[in-house]
XYZ file of C-alpha atoms in Angstrom:
623
model
C -235.963 31.671 -28.627
C -234.241 29.371 -31.207
C -236.632 27.082 -33.467
C -235.410 24.354 -35.602
C -235.755 21.075 -36.928
C -233.655 18.398 -35.831
C -231.420 17.114 -38.769
C -232.538 13.481 -39.027
C -232.422 11.523 -42.142
C -235.987 10.301 -41.856
C -239.219 12.663 -41.517
C -239.763 11.279 -38.140
C -237.740 9.409 -36.091
C -239.148 9.157 -33.234
C -241.923 6.335 -34.223
C -238.805 4.599 -35.741
C -237.165 4.608 -32.570
C -240.431 3.856 -30.229
C -241.061 0.983 -32.135
C -237.658 -0.483 -33.576
C -234.419 0.917 -31.664
C -234.786 -0.764 -28.549
C -236.917 -4.196 -28.105
C -237.816 -2.976 -24.602
C -238.929 0.350 -23.236
C -237.678 0.113 -20.015
C -234.468 0.505 -21.570
C -234.462 4.400 -21.755
C -233.876 4.819 -18.057
C -230.685 2.921 -18.448
C -229.221 4.880 -21.478
C -230.442 7.941 -19.929
C -228.244 7.242 -16.673
C -225.179 6.491 -19.042
C -225.120 9.368 -20.319
C -225.539 11.282 -17.476
C -222.479 8.884 -16.050
C -220.575 9.374 -19.005
C -221.010 13.399 -18.511
C -219.896 13.027 -15.097
C -216.816 10.774 -16.087
C -216.062 13.142 -18.783
C -215.416 16.095 -16.006
C -213.414 14.026 -13.916
C -211.262 12.962 -17.182
C -211.203 16.711 -17.682
C -210.677 17.835 -14.220
C -207.849 14.874 -13.950
C -206.080 16.248 -16.967
C -206.045 20.103 -15.986
C -208.381 21.222 -19.004
C -211.128 21.807 -16.712
C -210.613 24.384 -13.986
C -213.190 23.341 -11.789
C -213.854 21.317 -8.576
C -215.048 17.846 -9.661
C -216.161 17.446 -6.227
C -218.781 14.290 -4.868
C -220.774 14.483 -7.645
C -224.064 12.193 -8.001
C -226.606 11.272 -10.480
C -230.435 11.960 -8.917
C -233.512 10.233 -10.003
C -236.850 12.348 -9.217
C -240.419 11.121 -9.436
C -243.543 13.719 -10.147
C -245.904 11.353 -10.210
C -248.858 14.353 -10.173
C -246.958 16.264 -13.003
C -245.999 12.973 -14.761
C -242.649 13.973 -15.258
C -239.139 11.708 -14.358
C -236.273 14.207 -13.632
C -232.760 13.140 -13.997
C -230.110 15.178 -13.008
C -226.382 15.225 -12.991
C -223.400 17.051 -12.099
C -221.465 16.158 -14.945
C -220.047 18.271 -18.053
C -222.925 20.152 -19.222
C -223.437 21.406 -22.607
C -223.330 24.981 -23.972
C -226.365 25.746 -26.538
C -224.103 24.814 -29.583
C -223.221 21.419 -27.923
C -226.687 20.675 -27.778
C -227.248 21.882 -31.297
C -224.623 19.518 -32.287
C -224.997 16.552 -30.214
C -228.595 16.408 -29.547
C -230.173 17.871 -33.091
C -227.698 16.552 -35.166
C -228.105 12.864 -34.472
C -225.628 11.903 -37.151
C -222.945 12.747 -34.877
C -222.100 11.719 -31.513
C -220.805 13.515 -28.628
C -218.949 10.552 -27.029
C -217.459 9.194 -30.112
C -215.626 13.082 -30.722
C -214.598 13.051 -26.674
C -212.377 9.958 -27.172
C -211.266 10.880 -30.332
C -209.787 14.179 -28.787
C -208.788 12.535 -25.618
C -208.167 9.108 -26.898
C -204.578 8.729 -25.547
C -205.513 10.018 -22.238
C -208.871 8.601 -22.227
C -208.218 4.964 -22.377
C -208.868 4.461 -19.156
C -211.474 7.232 -18.278
C -214.298 4.562 -18.718
C -216.411 6.420 -20.511
C -219.742 4.693 -21.438
C -220.019 6.281 -25.067
C -223.637 6.530 -25.834
C -224.358 10.130 -25.559
C -225.835 10.616 -29.037
C -228.835 8.274 -30.353
C -229.314 6.699 -26.699
C -230.834 10.020 -25.588
C -233.909 9.530 -28.062
C -234.485 6.377 -26.281
C -236.596 8.525 -24.175
C -239.017 9.442 -26.660
C -240.192 5.486 -26.292
C -241.912 6.720 -23.223
C -242.325 10.302 -23.330
C -244.460 12.634 -25.187
C -242.270 15.538 -24.633
C -238.682 15.892 -23.408
C -236.647 19.216 -21.871
C -233.035 19.132 -21.129
C -231.963 22.047 -18.746
C -228.021 22.394 -18.676
C -225.263 24.234 -18.124
C -221.633 23.798 -19.146
C -218.803 23.217 -16.958
C -217.119 26.243 -19.110
C -218.249 29.846 -18.189
C -221.277 30.356 -20.670
C -224.949 31.006 -20.474
C -227.025 27.533 -19.746
C -229.917 25.948 -22.510
C -232.961 25.041 -22.157
C -234.054 22.591 -24.821
C -237.728 21.280 -25.666
C -239.123 18.538 -28.239
C -242.644 16.987 -28.507
C -241.585 13.765 -30.174
C -241.465 15.785 -33.725
C -238.455 17.094 -35.416
C -239.361 20.594 -34.073
C -237.556 21.698 -31.073
C -237.036 25.028 -29.330
C -234.104 25.968 -27.451
C -233.854 29.124 -25.351
C -231.342 30.042 -22.296
C -231.376 28.740 -18.903
C -231.218 30.425 -16.053
C -229.455 27.198 -14.550
C -226.325 28.224 -12.365
C -224.884 25.273 -11.391
C -223.186 22.895 -14.326
C -224.900 19.688 -14.972
C -227.872 18.356 -17.268
C -231.425 17.995 -16.079
C -233.368 15.556 -18.324
C -237.417 16.319 -17.727
C -239.565 13.265 -19.596
C -243.273 14.372 -19.492
C -244.523 10.400 -19.479
C -246.983 9.544 -22.318
C -250.157 7.966 -21.664
C -249.290 4.204 -22.768
C -246.555 4.311 -20.147
C -247.358 5.574 -16.846
C -246.518 2.460 -15.389
C -243.274 4.393 -15.225
C -244.157 6.906 -12.521
C -245.022 4.367 -10.008
C -241.925 4.556 -7.393
C -241.165 0.773 -6.968
C -241.002 0.310 -11.015
C -238.288 2.790 -11.348
C -236.559 1.178 -8.302
C -236.788 -2.124 -9.896
C -235.019 -0.786 -13.203
C -232.395 1.274 -11.182
C -231.717 -2.073 -9.468
C -231.504 -3.914 -12.542
C -229.112 -1.742 -14.674
C -227.861 0.548 -12.878
C -226.783 -1.317 -9.484
C -223.111 -0.724 -10.390
C -222.509 2.550 -11.893
C -219.668 3.865 -11.209
C -221.152 7.097 -9.799
C -223.722 7.590 -7.140
C -227.173 7.335 -8.125
C -229.683 8.928 -5.459
C -233.235 7.686 -5.725
C -235.314 9.727 -2.638
C -233.978 9.605 0.844
C -234.530 7.188 3.592
C -234.096 6.986 7.529
C -230.958 5.943 9.343
C -230.174 5.143 12.545
C -226.552 7.018 13.871
C -224.513 7.144 16.809
C -224.980 10.426 18.523
C -221.429 12.159 19.192
C -220.113 11.412 22.575
C -222.961 8.929 23.711
C -224.097 5.464 23.066
C -227.555 6.099 22.028
C -228.847 6.338 18.516
C -230.567 8.821 16.661
C -232.901 8.933 12.986
C -231.588 11.043 10.277
C -232.991 11.172 6.940
C -230.056 10.490 4.225
C -229.920 9.987 0.487
C -231.115 6.478 -0.873
C -227.775 5.337 -2.904
C -229.092 2.679 -4.864
C -226.022 1.312 -6.282
C -222.636 0.483 -5.909
C -219.985 2.240 -7.616
C -217.143 0.392 -6.672
C -218.274 -3.156 -7.023
C -215.509 -6.691 -6.503
C -215.062 -7.031 -9.585
C -213.238 -3.732 -10.606
C -211.204 -4.158 -7.705
C -207.627 -6.308 -8.140
C -207.782 -9.498 -6.946
C -204.795 -8.887 -4.393
C -206.990 -6.293 -2.632
C -209.997 -8.553 -2.023
C -210.496 -11.239 0.626
C -212.440 -14.339 0.354
C -215.110 -12.623 2.709
C -215.165 -9.847 0.115
C -216.034 -12.202 -3.083
C -218.599 -13.755 -0.700
C -220.038 -10.576 0.369
C -220.204 -9.691 -3.398
C -221.926 -12.828 -4.044
C -224.786 -11.735 -1.617
C -225.460 -8.538 -3.054
C -225.662 -10.188 -6.607
C -227.806 -12.811 -5.345
C -229.482 -11.444 -2.405
C -232.225 -14.422 -2.318
C -229.169 -16.845 -2.744
C -228.561 -18.746 0.637
C -226.274 -21.104 -0.112
C -222.451 -20.268 -0.402
C -220.387 -20.289 -3.673
C -217.743 -23.380 -3.472
C -215.203 -21.005 -5.313
C -214.670 -18.065 -7.386
C -212.663 -17.156 -10.428
C -211.446 -13.387 -11.197
C -211.168 -12.577 -14.901
C -208.848 -9.565 -15.287
C -207.456 -8.500 -18.561
C -206.465 -5.197 -20.456
C -205.043 -6.741 -23.786
C -205.830 -7.911 -26.319
C -209.266 -6.761 -25.331
C -210.620 -5.507 -22.269
C -212.714 -7.838 -19.718
C -213.028 -8.039 -15.810
C -215.274 -9.947 -14.038
C -215.799 -12.941 -11.171
C -217.330 -16.175 -11.889
C -218.509 -18.166 -9.344
C -218.988 -22.006 -9.043
C -221.970 -22.808 -7.132
C -222.778 -26.655 -5.993
C -224.918 -27.809 -8.742
C -226.984 -30.894 -8.689
C -226.316 -33.611 -10.837
C -228.155 -32.857 -13.513
C -228.264 -31.011 -17.013
C -231.635 -28.773 -16.789
C -230.101 -26.034 -14.456
C -231.002 -22.351 -14.756
C -228.384 -20.808 -17.256
C -229.355 -16.838 -16.739
C -227.305 -16.160 -14.130
C -224.262 -14.629 -15.102
C -224.628 -10.676 -15.556
C -223.123 -9.145 -18.639
C -221.934 -5.427 -17.922
C -220.630 -2.678 -20.057
C -218.965 -0.730 -18.163
C -220.495 -1.235 -15.080
C -224.019 -0.916 -16.881
C -226.042 -4.034 -17.039
C -226.659 -5.393 -20.730
C -228.266 -8.823 -20.402
C -228.163 -11.740 -18.277
C -228.564 -13.866 -21.526
C -224.826 -14.886 -21.923
C -224.924 -17.443 -24.492
C -222.139 -16.583 -27.481
C -220.339 -14.632 -24.974
C -219.384 -17.014 -22.243
C -219.057 -20.611 -23.449
C -221.991 -22.646 -22.939
C -220.702 -24.775 -20.719
C -219.851 -22.268 -18.552
C -223.388 -20.623 -18.660
C -224.096 -22.713 -15.682
C -221.877 -20.433 -13.220
C -222.986 -17.293 -11.371
C -221.596 -13.982 -11.675
C -220.334 -11.048 -13.409
C -218.512 -10.165 -16.828
C -217.922 -6.897 -17.689
C -216.298 -5.511 -21.132
C -216.553 -2.054 -22.702
C -215.366 -3.963 -25.837
C -219.320 -5.356 -25.865
C -221.784 -3.145 -27.398
C -224.921 -2.190 -25.384
C -227.612 -2.742 -27.988
C -227.124 -5.573 -30.349
C -228.633 -9.163 -31.657
C -226.864 -12.373 -30.115
C -226.007 -13.196 -33.629
C -224.125 -9.746 -33.642
C -222.469 -11.172 -30.587
C -221.989 -14.278 -31.971
C -220.038 -13.508 -35.240
C -218.406 -10.560 -33.454
C -214.687 -11.159 -33.429
C -214.016 -9.784 -29.924
C -216.626 -11.554 -28.566
C -214.889 -15.338 -29.533
C -211.988 -14.233 -28.220
C -213.426 -13.288 -24.850
C -215.126 -16.795 -24.751
C -211.538 -18.398 -25.653
C -210.328 -16.034 -22.747
C -212.877 -17.129 -20.021
C -212.601 -20.910 -21.216
C -208.690 -20.629 -20.589
C -208.532 -18.904 -17.609
C -211.826 -20.832 -16.058
C -208.886 -24.184 -16.787
C -206.165 -22.489 -15.328
C -207.660 -21.695 -12.028
C -209.054 -25.423 -11.576
C -205.957 -26.729 -12.495
C -204.293 -24.417 -9.813
C -207.456 -25.414 -7.306
C -206.285 -28.911 -7.876
C -202.659 -28.784 -7.212
C -202.666 -26.672 -4.556
C -205.139 -28.503 -2.345
C -205.916 -32.170 -3.908
C -207.869 -33.256 -0.650
C -210.745 -29.661 -1.039
C -210.833 -30.290 -4.829
C -212.160 -33.968 -4.573
C -214.422 -33.041 -1.654
C -215.805 -30.868 -4.363
C -215.982 -32.814 -7.396
C -219.398 -34.334 -7.047
C -220.755 -30.267 -7.299
C -218.929 -29.238 -9.890
C -218.215 -32.363 -12.336
C -221.464 -31.407 -14.788
C -219.804 -28.092 -15.551
C -216.054 -29.785 -16.212
C -217.543 -32.947 -17.845
C -219.891 -30.556 -20.054
C -216.885 -28.493 -20.693
C -214.497 -31.303 -21.944
C -217.364 -32.727 -24.209
C -218.172 -28.957 -26.017
C -214.565 -27.338 -25.979
C -211.469 -29.014 -27.268
C -209.276 -26.527 -25.861
C -210.730 -27.231 -22.200
C -210.726 -30.938 -23.024
C -206.928 -30.727 -22.863
C -206.635 -28.618 -19.946
C -209.358 -30.838 -18.348
C -207.125 -33.883 -18.610
C -204.874 -33.024 -15.887
C -207.734 -32.593 -12.880
C -210.448 -33.860 -14.151
C -211.578 -36.894 -11.920
C -212.449 -40.454 -11.981
C -213.558 -41.530 -8.806
C -214.542 -45.552 -7.750
C -217.320 -47.167 -6.154
C -215.037 -46.705 -2.844
C -215.022 -43.044 -3.261
C -211.422 -43.086 -3.966
C -210.409 -40.586 -6.714
C -208.038 -40.500 -9.786
C -206.981 -38.485 -12.942
C -207.447 -40.306 -16.461
C -203.394 -40.877 -16.338
C -203.251 -42.379 -12.551
C -206.313 -44.819 -13.517
C -204.754 -45.992 -16.547
C -201.507 -46.911 -14.852
C -203.338 -48.450 -12.308
C -205.334 -50.737 -14.114
C -203.019 -51.404 -16.733
C -201.707 -54.774 -15.502
C -204.848 -56.218 -14.462
C -207.331 -54.728 -16.785
C -206.066 -55.256 -20.566
C -207.786 -57.754 -22.841
C -206.094 -60.159 -25.130
C -206.413 -57.148 -27.842
C -204.182 -55.392 -25.720
C -207.338 -52.906 -24.760
C -207.294 -51.377 -21.308
C -210.501 -51.937 -20.781
C -212.398 -49.346 -18.154
C -215.000 -50.621 -15.927
C -217.755 -48.256 -14.337
C -220.954 -48.478 -12.838
C -223.710 -45.484 -12.820
C -225.826 -46.968 -9.770
C -223.916 -48.437 -6.920
C -226.691 -49.603 -5.161
C -228.726 -51.004 -8.123
C -225.673 -52.670 -9.800
C -224.022 -53.900 -6.367
C -224.443 -57.789 -7.617
C -222.365 -56.689 -10.518
C -219.920 -54.803 -8.704
C -219.001 -57.307 -6.236
C -218.688 -59.946 -9.172
C -215.846 -57.188 -10.762
C -214.393 -56.116 -7.367
C -213.862 -59.965 -6.521
C -211.760 -60.586 -9.723
C -209.735 -57.654 -8.639
C -210.841 -55.186 -10.988
C -211.349 -51.461 -10.512
C -214.683 -50.277 -10.716
C -215.338 -46.612 -11.325
C -218.622 -44.770 -10.159
C -219.659 -42.232 -13.426
C -223.442 -41.112 -12.637
C -223.550 -38.039 -14.071
C -226.107 -37.553 -17.341
C -223.705 -36.887 -19.649
C -221.467 -40.100 -18.591
C -222.265 -41.591 -22.000
C -221.295 -38.609 -24.353
C -218.024 -38.184 -22.051
C -216.612 -41.674 -22.283
C -217.496 -41.831 -26.208
C -215.119 -38.804 -26.414
C -212.432 -40.136 -23.814
C -212.640 -43.502 -26.229
C -212.394 -41.312 -29.518
C -208.966 -39.821 -27.818
C -207.888 -42.969 -26.343
C -207.480 -45.349 -28.721
C -206.455 -48.734 -27.052
C -209.019 -47.788 -24.053
C -212.498 -48.888 -24.187
C -215.437 -48.063 -21.244
C -217.686 -51.166 -20.362
C -220.594 -50.799 -17.807
C -220.143 -53.602 -15.325
C -223.318 -55.054 -15.856
C -223.125 -55.005 -19.790
C -221.862 -58.503 -19.571
C -221.272 -61.596 -17.668
C -218.239 -60.683 -15.311
C -215.851 -63.281 -17.526
C -217.029 -61.512 -20.553
C -216.245 -57.863 -19.323
C -212.335 -58.263 -20.018
C -211.536 -61.317 -22.966
C -208.479 -63.480 -21.495
C -207.194 -65.885 -23.753
C -208.267 -68.720 -21.456
C -212.094 -69.902 -21.349
C -213.943 -71.864 -19.026
C -214.985 -75.218 -20.213
C -218.530 -76.117 -20.142
C -219.907 -79.006 -18.072
C -222.923 -79.505 -20.636
C -222.764 -81.374 -24.010
C -223.122 -79.830 -27.183
C -226.301 -81.930 -27.528
C -227.486 -81.204 -23.659
C -226.839 -77.128 -24.633
C -229.192 -77.244 -27.459
C -231.719 -79.430 -25.907
C -231.388 -76.374 -22.994
C -231.378 -73.386 -25.986
C -235.006 -74.795 -27.052
C -236.526 -75.109 -23.602
C -235.210 -71.781 -22.691
C -236.537 -70.094 -26.215
C -240.010 -71.343 -25.500
C -240.177 -70.075 -21.896
C -238.637 -66.777 -22.186
C -239.950 -64.064 -24.607
C -237.671 -63.291 -27.564
C -239.205 -59.720 -28.605
C -237.551 -58.615 -25.015
C -234.630 -61.435 -24.234
C -231.723 -62.894 -26.309
C -230.415 -65.841 -24.490
C -227.112 -66.923 -24.209
C -225.636 -69.900 -22.770
C -221.715 -69.365 -21.585
C -219.350 -71.779 -19.669
C -219.086 -69.600 -15.803
C -217.611 -70.520 -12.688
C -219.758 -72.871 -10.947
C -220.374 -70.366 -8.251
C -221.475 -67.528 -10.251
C -224.923 -66.961 -10.608
C -226.918 -69.410 -12.813
C -228.864 -66.534 -14.876
C -228.004 -62.994 -15.298
C -229.334 -60.270 -17.413
C -227.122 -57.872 -18.701
C -227.607 -55.225 -21.651
C -225.351 -54.522 -24.257
C -222.902 -51.446 -23.832
C -223.334 -50.056 -27.560
C -226.884 -49.913 -27.612
C -227.341 -48.828 -24.033
C -224.952 -46.398 -24.504
C -226.708 -44.988 -27.460
C -230.162 -44.744 -26.140
C -228.516 -42.825 -23.462
C -226.789 -40.398 -25.388
C -229.691 -40.098 -27.357
C -231.920 -39.112 -24.309
C -229.566 -36.407 -23.480
C -228.991 -35.157 -27.417
C -226.653 -36.849 -29.451
C -226.116 -40.540 -29.991
C -227.368 -42.274 -33.208
C -230.387 -41.166 -34.854
C -233.880 -43.129 -34.470
C -231.955 -45.402 -31.306
C -234.304 -43.248 -29.083
C -237.443 -45.110 -30.269
C -236.128 -48.455 -30.380
C -237.200 -50.782 -27.231
C -234.870 -51.767 -24.392
C -233.074 -55.466 -25.106
C -231.534 -57.229 -22.724
C -229.071 -60.769 -22.624
C -230.051 -63.625 -20.402
C -226.880 -65.322 -19.543
C -227.314 -68.462 -18.617
C -224.021 -70.219 -16.595
C -224.185 -73.831 -18.095
C -221.874 -75.022 -15.303
C -224.644 -73.997 -12.381
C -225.873 -77.261 -10.800
C -229.509 -75.342 -11.083
C -229.230 -75.078 -14.842
C -228.727 -78.675 -15.174
C -231.461 -79.465 -12.528
C -233.466 -77.464 -15.021
C -231.996 -79.544 -17.763
C -232.875 -83.190 -16.067
C -236.494 -82.058 -14.939
C -238.983 -84.855 -16.297
C -242.360 -82.321 -16.256
C -242.632 -79.215 -18.457
C -244.428 -77.384 -15.789
C -241.637 -77.603 -13.158
C -239.408 -76.723 -15.668
C -241.408 -73.457 -16.746
C -241.629 -72.731 -13.168
C -237.803 -72.999 -12.550
C -237.005 -71.125 -15.485
C -239.286 -68.309 -14.437
C -238.194 -67.913 -11.494
C -234.323 -68.061 -11.839
C -235.514 -65.509 -14.781
C -237.264 -63.344 -12.166
C -234.355 -63.546 -9.295
C -231.884 -61.873 -12.460
C -234.996 -59.439 -13.412
C -235.046 -58.468 -9.747
C -231.739 -57.730 -9.244
C -232.002 -55.374 -12.541
C -234.769 -53.449 -11.065
C -236.600 -54.887 -14.150
C -239.195 -56.698 -12.128
C -242.255 -54.417 -11.724
C -246.292 -54.365 -11.567
C -248.333 -57.578 -12.401
C -245.074 -59.441 -13.014
C -243.767 -58.808 -9.574
C -246.761 -59.540 -7.668
C -246.805 -63.024 -9.696
C -243.405 -63.611 -8.864
C -243.978 -62.748 -5.075
C -247.123 -65.476 -4.906
C -244.948 -68.173 -6.902
C -242.223 -67.990 -4.282
C -244.658 -68.088 -1.477
C -246.209 -71.531 -3.251
C -242.300 -72.268 -3.965
C -241.546 -72.693 -0.127
C -244.819 -73.989 1.245
């Protein structure tokens, strides 16, 4: 038996591993199964190129629990190690077996799918084990080795009587980690981290019903319980997959999700970096507080994280699916990822690919794309705001529906409204509503004028229209209830008021005494005599800044400003003349308050005690 010290640069690396190397102890199983997979794929590669004169066969990795003995066994049928290789790759932590392997076979191993973490990753075992054994036999015709270490730099190694190639790692679980002796906990970790590993992973057995040969009857047989799918959809070519295959894989990823995705985007690139994956567009509600940890990041089919911020552009974190790239390291901080050059290229590629796919869906079947718009618009609008390159692409397929449900691209919209909705300063005015029911009266007035009114109701609309205005200098967006309809699109001609200047001054004084100044600003305007006598509007700029402030952005401090409204009084309406000519002050006040409350009611501003008073006053007036 050989004894010795592990060649490390600190007196005892194991407390360091346990405390600092990995943030979560459960990661040990991922690392050890990654190593087992690595060893298996190495053997496959060597047999393929004729350097290993053994039968590759159908190897699997097995995880066995020994609860009574407080042990976990991880067994592979891979390349195995000689005593010298154990000495080099396990005892001399400064060297990495995988790195040397890749260097030696770098030209032919490019596509071998080697994980490359045989080395320091092995020592993650000591996060949960007080003692670790390796029993290994190389594919070469050499004796096996049995290595034992108790968590100190001391180790022992002797010959093993193991006759089959491969390695068995035995973890003697420490008292503070007995949770990992529970079958349910290990199964949970295997499903979480190794669900799509490229080598079958056995964890116990299960009963299965099979047909008896030559009969319609079934019998129950015991089979290996393989917990993973070694050939997930994302590693296949898109041409080999049908729509049902993508949906089936979606159900495999999200077994508790009962709603089908709208469509998917298959990512597949091998230059200038390697990346595969499938992104799904689920049906999204019209809100921003959507769960954003549904995309799973893999490295060569090993689960890394479902927190993909910094790798996937933020606006796409609302999607679901899988991204797999060998160019993303397994154990790094998010700040490292965000600074990494490859990661930035990956994010840029994904953005471009999603933009191209959406554009092709729009071109191929516009009607279908329009039917899905309300379920995907929050992602596209967010992307237009946050990614300039995506904004350029989205201009071709982003849609702007009107209140009747007809959809326009921005160029189509501008062409449609240019003749009728260009103001006296040659500016194109885009009218929009965000609530068809609440703004019904204003919408109908605008439509009566022949104006097109869009329905833009997502929570980031104020930010989006600000962006669109900055990109289109001669275009402005105005909400349909932000002013009297005659003022929404200013033309040269003006309506003449029936009131004299003296009458207007008297009316202004009267209204100023009755309407509270702290909330309402009174404006006298000459409008069509059939237009409403009193309307309430909220100035576009103030309201937009407050809305932007509420969803992040806008001008600092605007969110704390009180709501301010304009009361626009139509000086050409007969009711306004009646108010002015009424002799008694109480009746004037009653008419003004009633008119103001009717205007407030149409804006949804009349509530509580004020609404109760309005109802009582209305009944009194019709007695």
